[in-house]
């Protein structure tokens, strides 16, 4: 059976779902009550999208409620791993946030934890019984819609994954790029495209996370300087904290999944449901 803590995120579909009630107390604490009788249920798949620490709190008490109902074989699907980008201490005084979340999840002693396109191998290493799902099927579906494109790696951190995607897609061409970031201020500069002339080729930038989008807008301008044709963006986890208006000025289409939230239709946004690429 499935316990979907976010009613609009149903990666296992609409069948065999557990009924529950949840609310937040006036003091800020999440609360849950399982309605379905679980006396004869041996295994449950819990799904959730963690966008706040309260989401994490709901997950923790939900697993406790399941165990108190006699369910001890619990699988978890949280496609976007919280604090995935805080996977190292860059300056003194910072926390290693990804480990804090991993410790909380590990304490639940789950049978399996499925995450989608993790930002780095740190999350995988920290999580017990981790089942990481790569972005290959997602990008395959994007390329099938676009046709002939070059894959663009936005920076050195994306290189290892994008070459695996290219191999999965029968050796698609990859163009490497780079940028510089000030670790204290976060300011981006020095965008480079390691190709002399793209000769009008359509280009698909592939990455795991888009937040404000500064990396992709800066890179898009440099790709156009190298004679790129149409520009497309595919990100597994679309946070889009600044919205899509600025990004839409640079990209003909923006592809993402519903790992963060289910978005209302927009002309230049294509959102794939994770059930299409996760299992």
Coordinates of C-alpha atoms in Angstrom, one line a residue:
X1 CA 0.0 0.0 0.0
X2 CA 1.0 3.6 -0.4
X3 CA 1.0 6.5 2.0
X4 CA 1.1 9.7 -0.2
X5 CA 1.8 12.6 2.2
X6 CA 1.5 15.1 -0.6
X7 CA -2.0 14.7 -2.2
X8 CA -0.8 16.0 -5.6
X9 CA 2.3 13.7 -5.8
X10 CA 1.2 10.2 -6.6
X11 CA 4.1 8.3 -8.3
X12 CA 2.5 4.9 -7.6
X13 CA -0.9 6.0 -9.0
X14 CA -4.3 6.3 -7.3
X15 CA -4.8 2.7 -6.2
X16 CA -4.0 1.1 -2.8
X17 CA -3.5 4.4 -1.1
X18 CA -3.8 4.8 2.7
X19 CA -6.3 7.3 4.0
X20 CA -5.1 9.7 6.7
X21 CA -5.8 13.1 8.3
X22 CA -3.1 15.7 8.9
X23 CA -3.0 19.2 10.2
X24 CA -0.6 21.6 12.0
X25 CA -1.1 22.5 15.6
X26 CA -1.2 26.2 16.5
X27 CA 2.2 25.8 18.0
X28 CA 3.6 24.8 14.6
X29 CA 3.8 21.0 15.1
X30 CA 2.6 18.7 12.3
X31 CA 0.1 16.0 13.3
X32 CA -1.1 12.8 11.5
X33 CA -3.7 10.1 12.1
X34 CA -3.8 7.0 9.9
X35 CA -7.5 6.1 9.0
X36 CA -7.0 2.9 7.0
X37 CA -6.8 -0.3 9.0
X38 CA -3.3 -1.7 8.5
X39 CA -3.6 -4.8 10.7
X40 CA -2.9 -7.1 7.7
X41 CA -0.5 -4.8 5.8
X42 CA 3.2 -5.8 5.9
X43 CA 4.8 -3.2 3.6
X44 CA 4.0 0.5 2.8
X45 CA 5.5 2.9 0.3
X46 CA 5.7 6.4 1.7
X47 CA 6.0 9.2 -0.8
X48 CA 6.6 12.9 -0.1
X49 CA 8.1 16.1 -1.5
X50 CA 10.3 17.8 1.1
X51 CA 10.1 21.5 0.6
X52 CA 10.3 22.6 4.2
X53 CA 11.4 21.3 7.6
X54 CA 7.7 20.9 8.4
X55 CA 7.4 18.5 5.5
X56 CA 10.3 16.6 7.1
X57 CA 8.5 16.6 10.4
X58 CA 5.3 15.2 8.8
X59 CA 7.4 12.4 7.3
X60 CA 9.0 11.5 10.6
X61 CA 5.7 11.3 12.5
X62 CA 4.0 9.4 9.6
X63 CA 6.7 6.7 9.7
X64 CA 6.2 6.5 13.5
X65 CA 2.5 6.2 13.1
X66 CA 3.0 3.4 10.6
X67 CA 5.3 1.5 12.9
X68 CA 2.8 1.9 15.8
X69 CA 0.2 0.4 13.4
X70 CA 2.3 -2.7 13.0
X71 CA 4.0 -1.9 9.7
X72 CA 7.8 -2.3 9.8
X73 CA 8.7 -2.8 6.1
X74 CA 8.6 0.8 4.9
X75 CA 10.0 2.2 1.6
X76 CA 10.4 5.9 1.1
X77 CA 10.3 8.0 -2.1
X78 CA 11.5 11.6 -1.7
X79 CA 12.6 12.6 -5.2
X80 CA 14.4 15.8 -4.3
X81 CA 16.7 15.1 -1.3
X82 CA 16.6 18.1 1.1
X83 CA 19.8 20.2 1.4
X84 CA 21.3 18.3 -1.5
X85 CA 23.5 21.3 -2.4
X86 CA 24.8 21.8 1.2
X87 CA 27.0 18.7 0.8
X88 CA 30.2 20.3 1.9
X89 CA 31.3 23.0 4.4
X90 CA 32.6 25.9 2.2
X91 CA 33.3 28.5 4.9
X92 CA 33.8 28.3 8.7
X93 CA 30.6 28.4 10.7
X94 CA 28.4 26.5 8.2
X95 CA 26.5 23.3 8.9
X96 CA 26.8 20.1 6.8
X97 CA 23.1 20.2 6.2
X98 CA 22.8 17.2 4.0
X99 CA 24.1 15.0 6.8
X100 CA 21.5 16.4 9.2
X101 CA 18.7 15.3 6.9
X102 CA 20.4 12.0 6.2
X103 CA 20.7 11.2 9.9
X104 CA 17.1 11.9 10.5
X105 CA 16.0 9.6 7.7
X106 CA 18.5 6.9 8.7
X107 CA 17.0 7.0 12.3
X108 CA 13.7 5.8 10.8
X109 CA 15.4 2.5 9.8
X110 CA 13.7 2.3 6.4
X111 CA 13.8 -0.7 4.0
X112 CA 14.7 1.5 1.0
X113 CA 15.0 5.2 0.3
X114 CA 14.5 6.2 -3.4
X115 CA 15.8 9.6 -4.5
X116 CA 15.9 11.0 -8.0
X117 CA 18.9 12.4 -9.8
X118 CA 20.9 13.2 -6.6
X119 CA 23.0 16.4 -6.7
X120 CA 26.2 14.5 -5.8
X121 CA 27.4 11.2 -4.5
X122 CA 27.4 12.6 -0.9
X123 CA 23.7 12.0 -0.4
X124 CA 24.0 8.5 -1.7
X125 CA 26.9 7.8 0.6
X126 CA 25.2 9.2 3.7
X127 CA 21.8 7.5 3.3
X128 CA 21.3 3.9 4.4
X129 CA 19.6 1.6 1.9
X130 CA 19.7 4.3 -0.7
X131 CA 18.2 3.7 -4.2
X132 CA 19.3 6.5 -6.4
X133 CA 17.5 6.8 -9.7
X134 CA 19.4 8.6 -12.5
X135 CA 18.0 11.1 -15.0
X136 CA 18.5 9.0 -18.1
X137 CA 14.8 8.2 -18.8
X138 CA 13.9 11.8 -18.2
X139 CA 16.5 13.2 -20.7
X140 CA 15.6 10.4 -23.1
X141 CA 11.9 11.6 -23.1
X142 CA 13.1 15.2 -23.5
X143 CA 15.4 14.4 -26.5
X144 CA 12.6 12.3 -28.1
X145 CA 10.4 15.5 -28.1
X146 CA 13.2 17.8 -29.4
X147 CA 14.9 15.7 -32.0
X148 CA 18.5 16.5 -33.0
X149 CA 20.3 18.5 -30.2
X150 CA 23.7 18.8 -28.6
X151 CA 23.9 18.1 -24.9
X152 CA 25.4 20.9 -22.9
X153 CA 27.2 20.4 -19.6
X154 CA 26.9 23.6 -17.6
X155 CA 29.9 23.1 -15.5
X156 CA 32.5 20.6 -14.3
X157 CA 30.2 19.2 -11.6
X158 CA 27.8 18.0 -14.3
X159 CA 30.4 16.3 -16.6
X160 CA 30.4 12.8 -15.1
X161 CA 26.6 12.5 -15.2
X162 CA 26.1 14.0 -18.6
X163 CA 28.6 11.7 -20.3
X164 CA 26.6 8.8 -18.8
X165 CA 23.4 10.2 -20.2
X166 CA 25.1 10.7 -23.6
X167 CA 26.2 7.0 -23.6
X168 CA 22.7 5.9 -22.7
X169 CA 21.4 7.9 -25.7
X170 CA 23.7 6.1 -28.1
X171 CA 26.6 8.5 -27.9
X172 CA 25.1 11.9 -28.3
X173 CA 27.5 14.8 -28.7
X174 CA 28.4 16.7 -25.5
X175 CA 29.6 20.3 -25.3
X176 CA 31.5 21.1 -22.1
X177 CA 31.1 24.5 -20.4
X178 CA 32.4 26.1 -17.2
X179 CA 31.8 29.0 -14.9
X180 CA 33.3 30.6 -11.8
X181 CA 31.5 31.2 -8.5
X182 CA 32.5 33.2 -5.5
X183 CA 31.9 30.9 -2.5
X184 CA 31.3 33.8 -0.1
X185 CA 28.8 35.8 -2.2
X186 CA 27.5 33.1 -4.7
X187 CA 28.2 35.5 -7.6
X188 CA 28.7 33.8 -10.9
X189 CA 31.1 34.9 -13.6
X190 CA 33.5 33.7 -16.3
X191 CA 31.1 31.6 -18.4
X192 CA 32.9 29.6 -21.0
X193 CA 31.7 27.3 -23.9
X194 CA 34.4 24.9 -25.1
X195 CA 33.5 25.0 -28.8
X196 CA 34.7 27.5 -31.3
X197 CA 31.5 27.5 -33.4
X198 CA 28.2 25.7 -32.7
X199 CA 27.1 26.4 -36.3
X200 CA 23.4 27.0 -35.5
X201 CA 23.0 23.6 -33.7
X202 CA 20.1 23.4 -31.2
X203 CA 21.4 22.9 -27.7
X204 CA 19.9 21.2 -24.6
X205 CA 21.5 22.2 -21.2
X206 CA 21.1 19.3 -18.8
X207 CA 21.5 19.7 -15.0
X208 CA 19.9 18.4 -11.8
X209 CA 18.7 21.6 -10.1
X210 CA 17.5 25.0 -11.3
X211 CA 16.9 27.6 -8.5
X212 CA 17.1 31.2 -9.5
X213 CA 18.6 30.2 -12.9
X214 CA 21.6 32.5 -13.0
X215 CA 23.9 29.7 -14.2
X216 CA 21.7 28.9 -17.2
X217 CA 21.0 32.5 -18.2
X218 CA 24.7 33.3 -18.2
X219 CA 25.5 30.2 -20.1
X220 CA 22.7 30.8 -22.6
X221 CA 24.2 34.2 -23.5
X222 CA 27.6 32.6 -24.1
X223 CA 26.1 29.8 -26.2
X224 CA 24.5 32.4 -28.4
X225 CA 27.9 34.0 -28.8
X226 CA 29.1 30.7 -30.1
X227 CA 26.3 30.6 -32.8
X228 CA 23.9 28.2 -31.0
X229 CA 20.5 27.7 -32.5
X230 CA 17.5 27.1 -30.3
X231 CA 18.2 26.7 -26.6
X232 CA 16.4 24.3 -24.3
X233 CA 16.9 23.5 -20.6
X234 CA 16.2 20.2 -18.8
X235 CA 16.5 20.2 -15.0
X236 CA 15.4 17.2 -12.9
X237 CA 14.4 19.5 -10.0
X238 CA 12.8 22.8 -10.9
X239 CA 12.8 25.1 -7.9
X240 CA 12.5 28.2 -10.0
X241 CA 12.6 30.6 -7.0
X242 CA 12.6 33.6 -9.3
X243 CA 9.9 32.3 -11.5
X244 CA 10.2 31.5 -15.2
X245 CA 9.8 34.9 -16.8
X246 CA 13.6 35.7 -17.0
X247 CA 14.5 32.1 -18.0
X248 CA 11.9 32.1 -20.8
X249 CA 13.7 35.0 -22.5
X250 CA 16.6 32.7 -23.1
X251 CA 15.0 29.2 -23.7
X252 CA 12.4 28.0 -26.2
X253 CA 11.3 25.3 -23.8
X254 CA 12.1 24.4 -20.2
X255 CA 11.7 20.8 -19.1
X256 CA 11.4 19.6 -15.5
X257 CA 9.6 17.0 -13.4
X258 CA 7.2 17.2 -10.5
X259 CA 9.8 16.4 -7.9
X260 CA 9.4 19.8 -6.2
X261 CA 5.8 20.8 -6.9
X262 CA 3.0 20.4 -9.5
X263 CA 3.0 23.5 -11.6
X264 CA 0.2 25.1 -13.5
X265 CA 0.6 24.9 -17.3
X266 CA 2.8 27.5 -18.8
X267 CA 3.6 28.0 -22.6
X268 CA 7.4 27.3 -22.3
X269 CA 7.3 24.8 -19.5
X270 CA 7.0 21.0 -20.0
X271 CA 6.6 19.1 -16.7
X272 CA 6.9 15.3 -16.7
X273 CA 5.4 13.3 -13.9
X274 CA 8.0 11.2 -12.0
X275 CA 5.9 8.1 -12.5
X276 CA 7.1 8.3 -16.1
X277 CA 10.8 8.2 -15.3
X278 CA 11.2 6.9 -11.7
X279 CA 10.3 3.2 -12.0

